[in-house]
PDB file of C-alpha atoms in Angstrom:
ATOM      1  CA  MET A   1       5.095 -59.520  65.955  1.00  0.00           C
ATOM      2  CA  ALA A   2       4.188 -63.147  65.567  1.00  0.00           C
ATOM      3  CA  LYS A   3       6.501 -65.795  65.038  1.00  0.00           C
ATOM      4  CA  GLY A   4       5.738 -66.612  61.420  1.00  0.00           C
ATOM      5  CA  THR A   5       6.210 -63.008  60.422  1.00  0.00           C
ATOM      6  CA  ARG A   6       9.680 -62.188  61.788  1.00  0.00           C
ATOM      7  CA  MET A   7      12.032 -61.228  58.834  1.00  0.00           C
ATOM      8  CA  PHE A   8      15.078 -60.303  60.677  1.00  0.00           C
ATOM      9  CA  SER A   9      16.358 -61.883  63.966  1.00  0.00           C
ATOM     10  CA  PHE A  10      19.625 -62.371  65.522  1.00  0.00           C
ATOM     11  CA  ASP A  11      18.310 -65.625  66.824  1.00  0.00           C
ATOM     12  CA  LEU A  12      17.543 -66.703  63.610  1.00  0.00           C
ATOM     13  CA  MET A  13      20.975 -65.549  62.400  1.00  0.00           C
ATOM     14  CA  PHE A  14      22.713 -67.528  64.676  1.00  0.00           C
ATOM     15  CA  GLN A  15      20.445 -70.424  64.744  1.00  0.00           C
ATOM     16  CA  PRO A  16      22.575 -72.553  62.575  1.00  0.00           C
ATOM     17  CA  LEU A  17      25.542 -72.399  65.216  1.00  0.00           C
ATOM     18  CA  LYS A  18      23.106 -73.482  67.977  1.00  0.00           C
ATOM     19  CA  ARG A  19      21.927 -76.539  65.684  1.00  0.00           C
ATOM     20  CA  TYR A  20      25.608 -77.229  64.752  1.00  0.00           C
ATOM     21  CA  PHE A  21      25.497 -80.759  63.872  1.00  0.00           C
ATOM     22  CA  ASP A  22      21.592 -80.900  63.358  1.00  0.00           C
ATOM     23  CA  PHE A  23      20.759 -82.248  59.807  1.00  0.00           C
ATOM     24  CA  GLN A  24      17.347 -83.259  60.871  1.00  0.00           C
ATOM     25  CA  GLY A  25      14.078 -80.805  60.713  1.00  0.00           C
ATOM     26  CA  ARG A  26      13.621 -77.691  58.566  1.00  0.00           C
ATOM     27  CA  ALA A  27      14.998 -74.330  58.225  1.00  0.00           C
ATOM     28  CA  ARG A  28      13.242 -71.249  57.075  1.00  0.00           C
ATOM     29  CA  ARG A  29      14.328 -68.902  54.390  1.00  0.00           C
ATOM     30  CA  SER A  30      15.341 -66.132  56.771  1.00  0.00           C
ATOM     31  CA  GLU A  31      17.380 -68.515  58.928  1.00  0.00           C
ATOM     32  CA  TYR A  32      19.347 -69.548  55.887  1.00  0.00           C
ATOM     33  CA  TRP A  33      19.986 -66.241  54.401  1.00  0.00           C
ATOM     34  CA  LEU A  34      20.574 -64.307  57.625  1.00  0.00           C
ATOM     35  CA  PHE A  35      23.224 -66.980  58.312  1.00  0.00           C
ATOM     36  CA  TYR A  36      24.809 -66.317  55.155  1.00  0.00           C
ATOM     37  CA  LEU A  37      24.725 -62.703  55.762  1.00  0.00           C
ATOM     38  CA  PHE A  38      26.355 -63.350  58.802  1.00  0.00           C
ATOM     39  CA  GLN A  39      28.977 -65.294  56.996  1.00  0.00           C
ATOM     40  CA  PHE A  40      29.550 -62.554  54.269  1.00  0.00           C
ATOM     41  CA  VAL A  41      29.794 -59.706  56.674  1.00  0.00           C
ATOM     42  CA  VAL A  42      32.752 -61.790  58.599  1.00  0.00           C
ATOM     43  CA  SER A  43      34.448 -62.731  55.504  1.00  0.00           C
ATOM     44  CA  MET A  44      34.416 -59.218  54.005  1.00  0.00           C
ATOM     45  CA  THR A  45      35.606 -57.844  57.333  1.00  0.00           C
ATOM     46  CA  LEU A  46      38.483 -60.254  57.465  1.00  0.00           C
ATOM     47  CA  SER A  47      39.319 -59.696  53.908  1.00  0.00           C
ATOM     48  CA  LEU A  48      39.630 -55.982  54.466  1.00  0.00           C
ATOM     49  CA  LEU A  49      41.841 -56.611  57.685  1.00  0.00           C
ATOM     50  CA  GLN A  50      43.975 -58.870  55.578  1.00  0.00           C
ATOM     51  CA  SER A  51      44.534 -56.145  53.129  1.00  0.00           C
ATOM     52  CA  VAL A  52      46.487 -54.117  55.678  1.00  0.00           C
ATOM     53  CA  GLY A  53      49.471 -56.429  55.007  1.00  0.00           C
ATOM     54  CA  GLY A  54      52.159 -57.220  57.338  1.00  0.00           C
ATOM     55  CA  TRP A  55      51.864 -59.393  60.377  1.00  0.00           C
ATOM     56  CA  VAL A  56      48.356 -58.462  60.479  1.00  0.00           C
ATOM     57  CA  ALA A  57      47.617 -60.024  57.144  1.00  0.00           C
ATOM     58  CA  GLY A  58      49.044 -63.573  58.494  1.00  0.00           C
ATOM     59  CA  LEU A  59      47.041 -63.261  61.675  1.00  0.00           C
ATOM     60  CA  VAL A  60      43.780 -62.400  59.858  1.00  0.00           C
ATOM     61  CA  ALA A  61      44.416 -65.095  57.299  1.00  0.00           C
ATOM     62  CA  GLY A  62      44.800 -67.617  60.311  1.00  0.00           C
ATOM     63  CA  ILE A  63      41.422 -66.307  61.680  1.00  0.00           C
ATOM     64  CA  ASN A  64      39.778 -66.538  58.367  1.00  0.00           C
ATOM     65  CA  PHE A  65      40.891 -70.417  57.946  1.00  0.00           C
ATOM     66  CA  ILE A  66      39.640 -71.055  61.324  1.00  0.00           C
ATOM     67  CA  PHE A  67      36.387 -69.408  60.954  1.00  0.00           C
ATOM     68  CA  ALA A  68      36.025 -70.937  57.484  1.00  0.00           C
ATOM     69  CA  LEU A  69      36.456 -74.373  58.994  1.00  0.00           C
ATOM     70  CA  GLY A  70      34.280 -73.854  61.946  1.00  0.00           C
ATOM     71  CA  ILE A  71      31.355 -72.504  59.797  1.00  0.00           C
ATOM     72  CA  LEU A  72      31.561 -75.471  57.528  1.00  0.00           C
ATOM     73  CA  ILE A  73      29.400 -77.872  59.337  1.00  0.00           C
ATOM     74  CA  PRO A  74      26.749 -75.732  60.304  1.00  0.00           C
ATOM     75  CA  ALA A  75      26.618 -74.311  56.630  1.00  0.00           C
ATOM     76  CA  ILE A  76      25.946 -77.557  55.145  1.00  0.00           C
ATOM     77  CA  ALA A  77      23.459 -78.428  57.894  1.00  0.00           C
ATOM     78  CA  VAL A  78      21.427 -75.529  57.471  1.00  0.00           C
ATOM     79  CA  GLY A  79      21.445 -76.014  53.759  1.00  0.00           C
ATOM     80  CA  VAL A  80      20.122 -79.575  54.336  1.00  0.00           C
ATOM     81  CA  ARG A  81      17.363 -78.261  56.545  1.00  0.00           C
ATOM     82  CA  ARG A  82      16.642 -75.785  53.996  1.00  0.00           C
ATOM     83  CA  PHE A  83      16.008 -78.369  51.306  1.00  0.00           C
ATOM     84  CA  HIS A  84      13.837 -80.081  53.714  1.00  0.00           C
ATOM     85  CA  ASP A  85      11.901 -76.987  54.249  1.00  0.00           C
ATOM     86  CA  THR A  86      10.802 -77.193  50.774  1.00  0.00           C
ATOM     87  CA  ASN A  87      10.058 -80.938  51.043  1.00  0.00           C
ATOM     88  CA  ARG A  88      13.208 -82.111  49.205  1.00  0.00           C
ATOM     89  CA  THR A  89      15.878 -84.138  50.438  1.00  0.00           C
ATOM     90  CA  GLY A  90      19.007 -82.784  51.637  1.00  0.00           C
ATOM     91  CA  LEU A  91      20.985 -84.732  48.837  1.00  0.00           C
ATOM     92  CA  TRP A  92      20.069 -81.948  46.921  1.00  0.00           C
ATOM     93  CA  LEU A  93      22.999 -80.083  48.469  1.00  0.00           C
ATOM     94  CA  LEU A  94      25.232 -82.384  46.093  1.00  0.00           C
ATOM     95  CA  PHE A  95      23.592 -81.466  43.040  1.00  0.00           C
ATOM     96  CA  TYR A  96      25.996 -78.385  42.446  1.00  0.00           C
ATOM     97  CA  PRO A  97      29.336 -80.155  42.958  1.00  0.00           C
ATOM     98  CA  ALA A  98      28.152 -83.377  41.261  1.00  0.00           C
ATOM     99  CA  VAL A  99      27.432 -81.169  37.937  1.00  0.00           C
ATOM    100  CA  MET A 100      30.729 -79.721  38.418  1.00  0.00           C
ATOM    101  CA  ILE A 101      32.504 -82.987  38.626  1.00  0.00           C
ATOM    102  CA  ILE A 102      30.572 -84.570  36.010  1.00  0.00           C
ATOM    103  CA  SER A 103      31.313 -81.602  33.716  1.00  0.00           C
ATOM    104  CA  LEU A 104      35.100 -81.817  34.281  1.00  0.00           C
ATOM    105  CA  ILE A 105      35.023 -85.597  33.377  1.00  0.00           C
ATOM    106  CA  VAL A 106      32.784 -85.025  30.468  1.00  0.00           C
ATOM    107  CA  THR A 107      35.251 -82.229  29.322  1.00  0.00           C
ATOM    108  CA  LEU A 108      38.415 -84.603  29.723  1.00  0.00           C
ATOM    109  CA  VAL A 109      36.571 -87.103  27.481  1.00  0.00           C
ATOM    110  CA  VAL A 110      34.670 -84.850  24.995  1.00  0.00           C
ATOM    111  CA  ALA A 111      37.224 -81.913  24.671  1.00  0.00           C
ATOM    112  CA  PRO A 112      40.842 -82.939  25.452  1.00  0.00           C
ATOM    113  CA  GLU A 113      41.997 -80.291  23.316  1.00  0.00           C
ATOM    114  CA  ALA A 114      40.377 -77.583  25.525  1.00  0.00           C
ATOM    115  CA  VAL A 115      42.106 -79.070  28.518  1.00  0.00           C
ATOM    116  CA  ALA A 116      45.455 -79.282  26.799  1.00  0.00           C
ATOM    117  CA  GLN A 117      45.028 -75.705  25.869  1.00  0.00           C
ATOM    118  CA  MET A 118      44.241 -74.475  29.310  1.00  0.00           C
ATOM    119  CA  GLY A 119      47.331 -76.668  30.553  1.00  0.00           C
ATOM    120  CA  GLN A 120      49.545 -74.781  27.998  1.00  0.00           C
ATOM    121  CA  ASN A 121      47.748 -71.527  29.026  1.00  0.00           C
ATOM    122  CA  PHE A 122      48.872 -72.309  32.636  1.00  0.00           C
ATOM    123  CA  GLN A 123      52.598 -73.054  31.558  1.00  0.00           C
ATOM    124  CA  ASN A 124      52.657 -69.672  29.794  1.00  0.00           C
ATOM    125  CA  LEU A 125      51.857 -67.697  32.865  1.00  0.00           C
ATOM    126  CA  ASP A 126      54.520 -65.952  34.959  1.00  0.00           C
ATOM    127  CA  PRO A 127      54.624 -67.491  38.454  1.00  0.00           C
ATOM    128  CA  THR A 128      56.267 -64.432  39.951  1.00  0.00           C
ATOM    129  CA  SER A 129      53.237 -62.479  39.008  1.00  0.00           C
ATOM    130  CA  PHE A 130      51.060 -64.302  41.589  1.00  0.00           C
ATOM    131  CA  GLU A 131      53.134 -63.338  44.540  1.00  0.00           C
ATOM    132  CA  ALA A 132      51.840 -59.828  44.340  1.00  0.00           C
ATOM    133  CA  ASN A 133      48.205 -61.373  44.498  1.00  0.00           C
ATOM    134  CA  SER A 134      47.149 -58.591  41.971  1.00  0.00           C
ATOM    135  CA  ALA A 135      44.123 -58.302  39.792  1.00  0.00           C
ATOM    136  CA  GLN A 136      46.115 -58.979  36.877  1.00  0.00           C
ATOM    137  CA  ALA A 137      47.142 -62.054  38.009  1.00  0.00           C
ATOM    138  CA  ASN A 138      43.678 -63.271  38.720  1.00  0.00           C
ATOM    139  CA  MET A 139      42.640 -61.910  35.478  1.00  0.00           C
ATOM    140  CA  ALA A 140      45.451 -64.153  33.924  1.00  0.00           C
ATOM    141  CA  VAL A 141      44.348 -67.197  35.757  1.00  0.00           C
ATOM    142  CA  TYR A 142      40.642 -66.587  34.563  1.00  0.00           C
ATOM    143  CA  THR A 143      41.906 -66.256  30.985  1.00  0.00           C
ATOM    144  CA  ALA A 144      43.854 -69.468  31.025  1.00  0.00           C
ATOM    145  CA  MET A 145      40.611 -71.284  32.181  1.00  0.00           C
ATOM    146  CA  ALA A 146      38.880 -69.942  29.123  1.00  0.00           C
ATOM    147  CA  PRO A 147      39.105 -73.061  26.850  1.00  0.00           C
ATOM    148  CA  ILE A 148      36.950 -75.125  29.380  1.00  0.00           C
ATOM    149  CA  ALA A 149      34.537 -72.456  30.351  1.00  0.00           C
ATOM    150  CA  PRO A 150      31.701 -73.523  28.140  1.00  0.00           C
ATOM    151  CA  TYR A 151      32.084 -77.081  29.028  1.00  0.00           C
ATOM    152  CA  VAL A 152      32.358 -76.714  32.810  1.00  0.00           C
ATOM    153  CA  LEU A 153      31.160 -72.941  33.946  1.00  0.00           C
ATOM    154  CA  LEU A 154      27.909 -73.145  31.986  1.00  0.00           C
ATOM    155  CA  PRO A 155      26.587 -76.437  33.562  1.00  0.00           C
ATOM    156  CA  THR A 156      27.802 -75.541  36.904  1.00  0.00           C
ATOM    157  CA  TRP A 157      26.286 -71.964  36.587  1.00  0.00           C
ATOM    158  CA  LEU A 158      22.902 -73.463  35.623  1.00  0.00           C
ATOM    159  CA  ALA A 159      23.224 -75.906  38.759  1.00  0.00           C
ATOM    160  CA  SER A 160      23.844 -73.125  40.901  1.00  0.00           C
ATOM    161  CA  LEU A 161      20.524 -71.217  39.494  1.00  0.00           C
ATOM    162  CA  VAL A 162      18.592 -74.383  40.209  1.00  0.00           C
ATOM    163  CA  THR A 163      19.768 -74.586  43.874  1.00  0.00           C
ATOM    164  CA  PHE A 164      19.297 -70.890  44.284  1.00  0.00           C
ATOM    165  CA  TRP A 165      15.773 -71.242  43.168  1.00  0.00           C
ATOM    166  CA  PHE A 166      15.212 -73.966  45.634  1.00  0.00           C
ATOM    167  CA  HIS A 167      16.558 -72.010  48.497  1.00  0.00           C
ATOM    168  CA  VAL A 168      14.520 -68.785  47.672  1.00  0.00           C
ATOM    169  CA  GLN A 169      11.279 -70.611  47.475  1.00  0.00           C
ATOM    170  CA  ASP A 170       8.969 -70.611  50.521  1.00  0.00           C
ATOM    171  CA  GLY A 171       8.690 -73.664  52.542  1.00  0.00           C
ATOM    172  CA  THR A 172       5.936 -76.147  52.862  1.00  0.00           C
ATOM    173  CA  PRO A 173       2.939 -74.280  54.637  1.00  0.00           C
ATOM    174  CA  THR A 174       2.199 -77.312  56.890  1.00  0.00           C
ATOM    175  CA  ALA A 175       4.179 -80.271  58.205  1.00  0.00           C
ATOM    176  CA  ASN A 176       5.750 -82.115  55.589  1.00  0.00           C
ATOM    177  CA  ARG A 177       8.011 -85.508  55.894  1.00  0.00           C
ATOM    178  CA  PHE A 178      10.926 -83.628  57.561  1.00  0.00           C
ATOM    179  CA  GLY A 179       8.934 -82.068  60.458  1.00  0.00           C
ATOM    180  CA  PRO A 180       6.403 -79.113  61.300  1.00  0.00           C
ATOM    181  CA  ASP A 181       6.460 -75.949  59.632  1.00  0.00           C
ATOM    182  CA  PRO A 182       9.148 -73.553  61.195  1.00  0.00           C
ATOM    183  CA  LYS A 183       6.914 -70.799  60.540  1.00  0.00           C
ATOM    184  CA  GLY A 184       4.155 -72.414  62.707  1.00  0.00           C
ATOM    185  CA  ARG A 185       1.499 -72.414  59.866  1.00  0.00           C
ATOM    186  CA  GLY A 186      -0.948 -75.054  59.671  1.00  0.00           C
ATOM    187  CA  VAL A 187      -0.577 -75.832  63.399  1.00  0.00           C
ATOM    188  CA  THR A 188      -4.225 -74.979  64.344  1.00  0.00           C
ATOM    189  CA  ALA A 189      -5.597 -77.271  61.353  1.00  0.00           C
ATOM    190  CA  ASP A 190      -3.392 -80.148  62.335  1.00  0.00           C
ATOM    191  CA  VAL A 191      -4.516 -79.722  66.044  1.00  0.00           C
ATOM    192  CA  ALA A 192      -8.137 -79.521  64.943  1.00  0.00           C
ATOM    193  CA  GLN A 193      -7.608 -82.732  62.689  1.00  0.00           C
ATOM    194  CA  THR A 194      -6.189 -84.724  65.715  1.00  0.00           C
ATOM    195  CA  PHE A 195      -8.941 -84.104  68.107  1.00  0.00           C
ATOM    196  CA  ALA A 196     -11.658 -84.092  65.564  1.00  0.00           C
TER     197      ALA A 196
END
């Protein structure tokens, strides 16, 4: 199979780990999404092991924390390179957190009563219910946050859709300002122009 047509490859899945601190160049869609598939599978496996309880849960929680820290830099790097592949600056990676922070600030200024209501809701929660880490406790937290949801969750959800759209787009089919196409498209045309 040609280099540009590979859909699944363990080499692509672990490419971000090989390029740990590499924020230069481009990452194709399959590299980006396969790396996130790898993270998802490992996280789900660790979560299942953690549900066993006892000393295993503590050990697995530590492993999960170390895994999350270890995967942070390559996750950011492959995200930056993925934006580069679509000919966008890697600063787009900051779009989602920036929208969230700005939404929180705007909520504090525009709707202080919603923030006060959320604070009151959290004060009314029973702290002992969180020790069990039950679904009811999690739902109580989400319910307590409901007053600020339209001000914070909606804009951040829209921002996540924008970045998701950028990540599912195909990369520039030829070289762009961040480097050559990782799929190898347009190489013969570039070589022909060089020697013409």
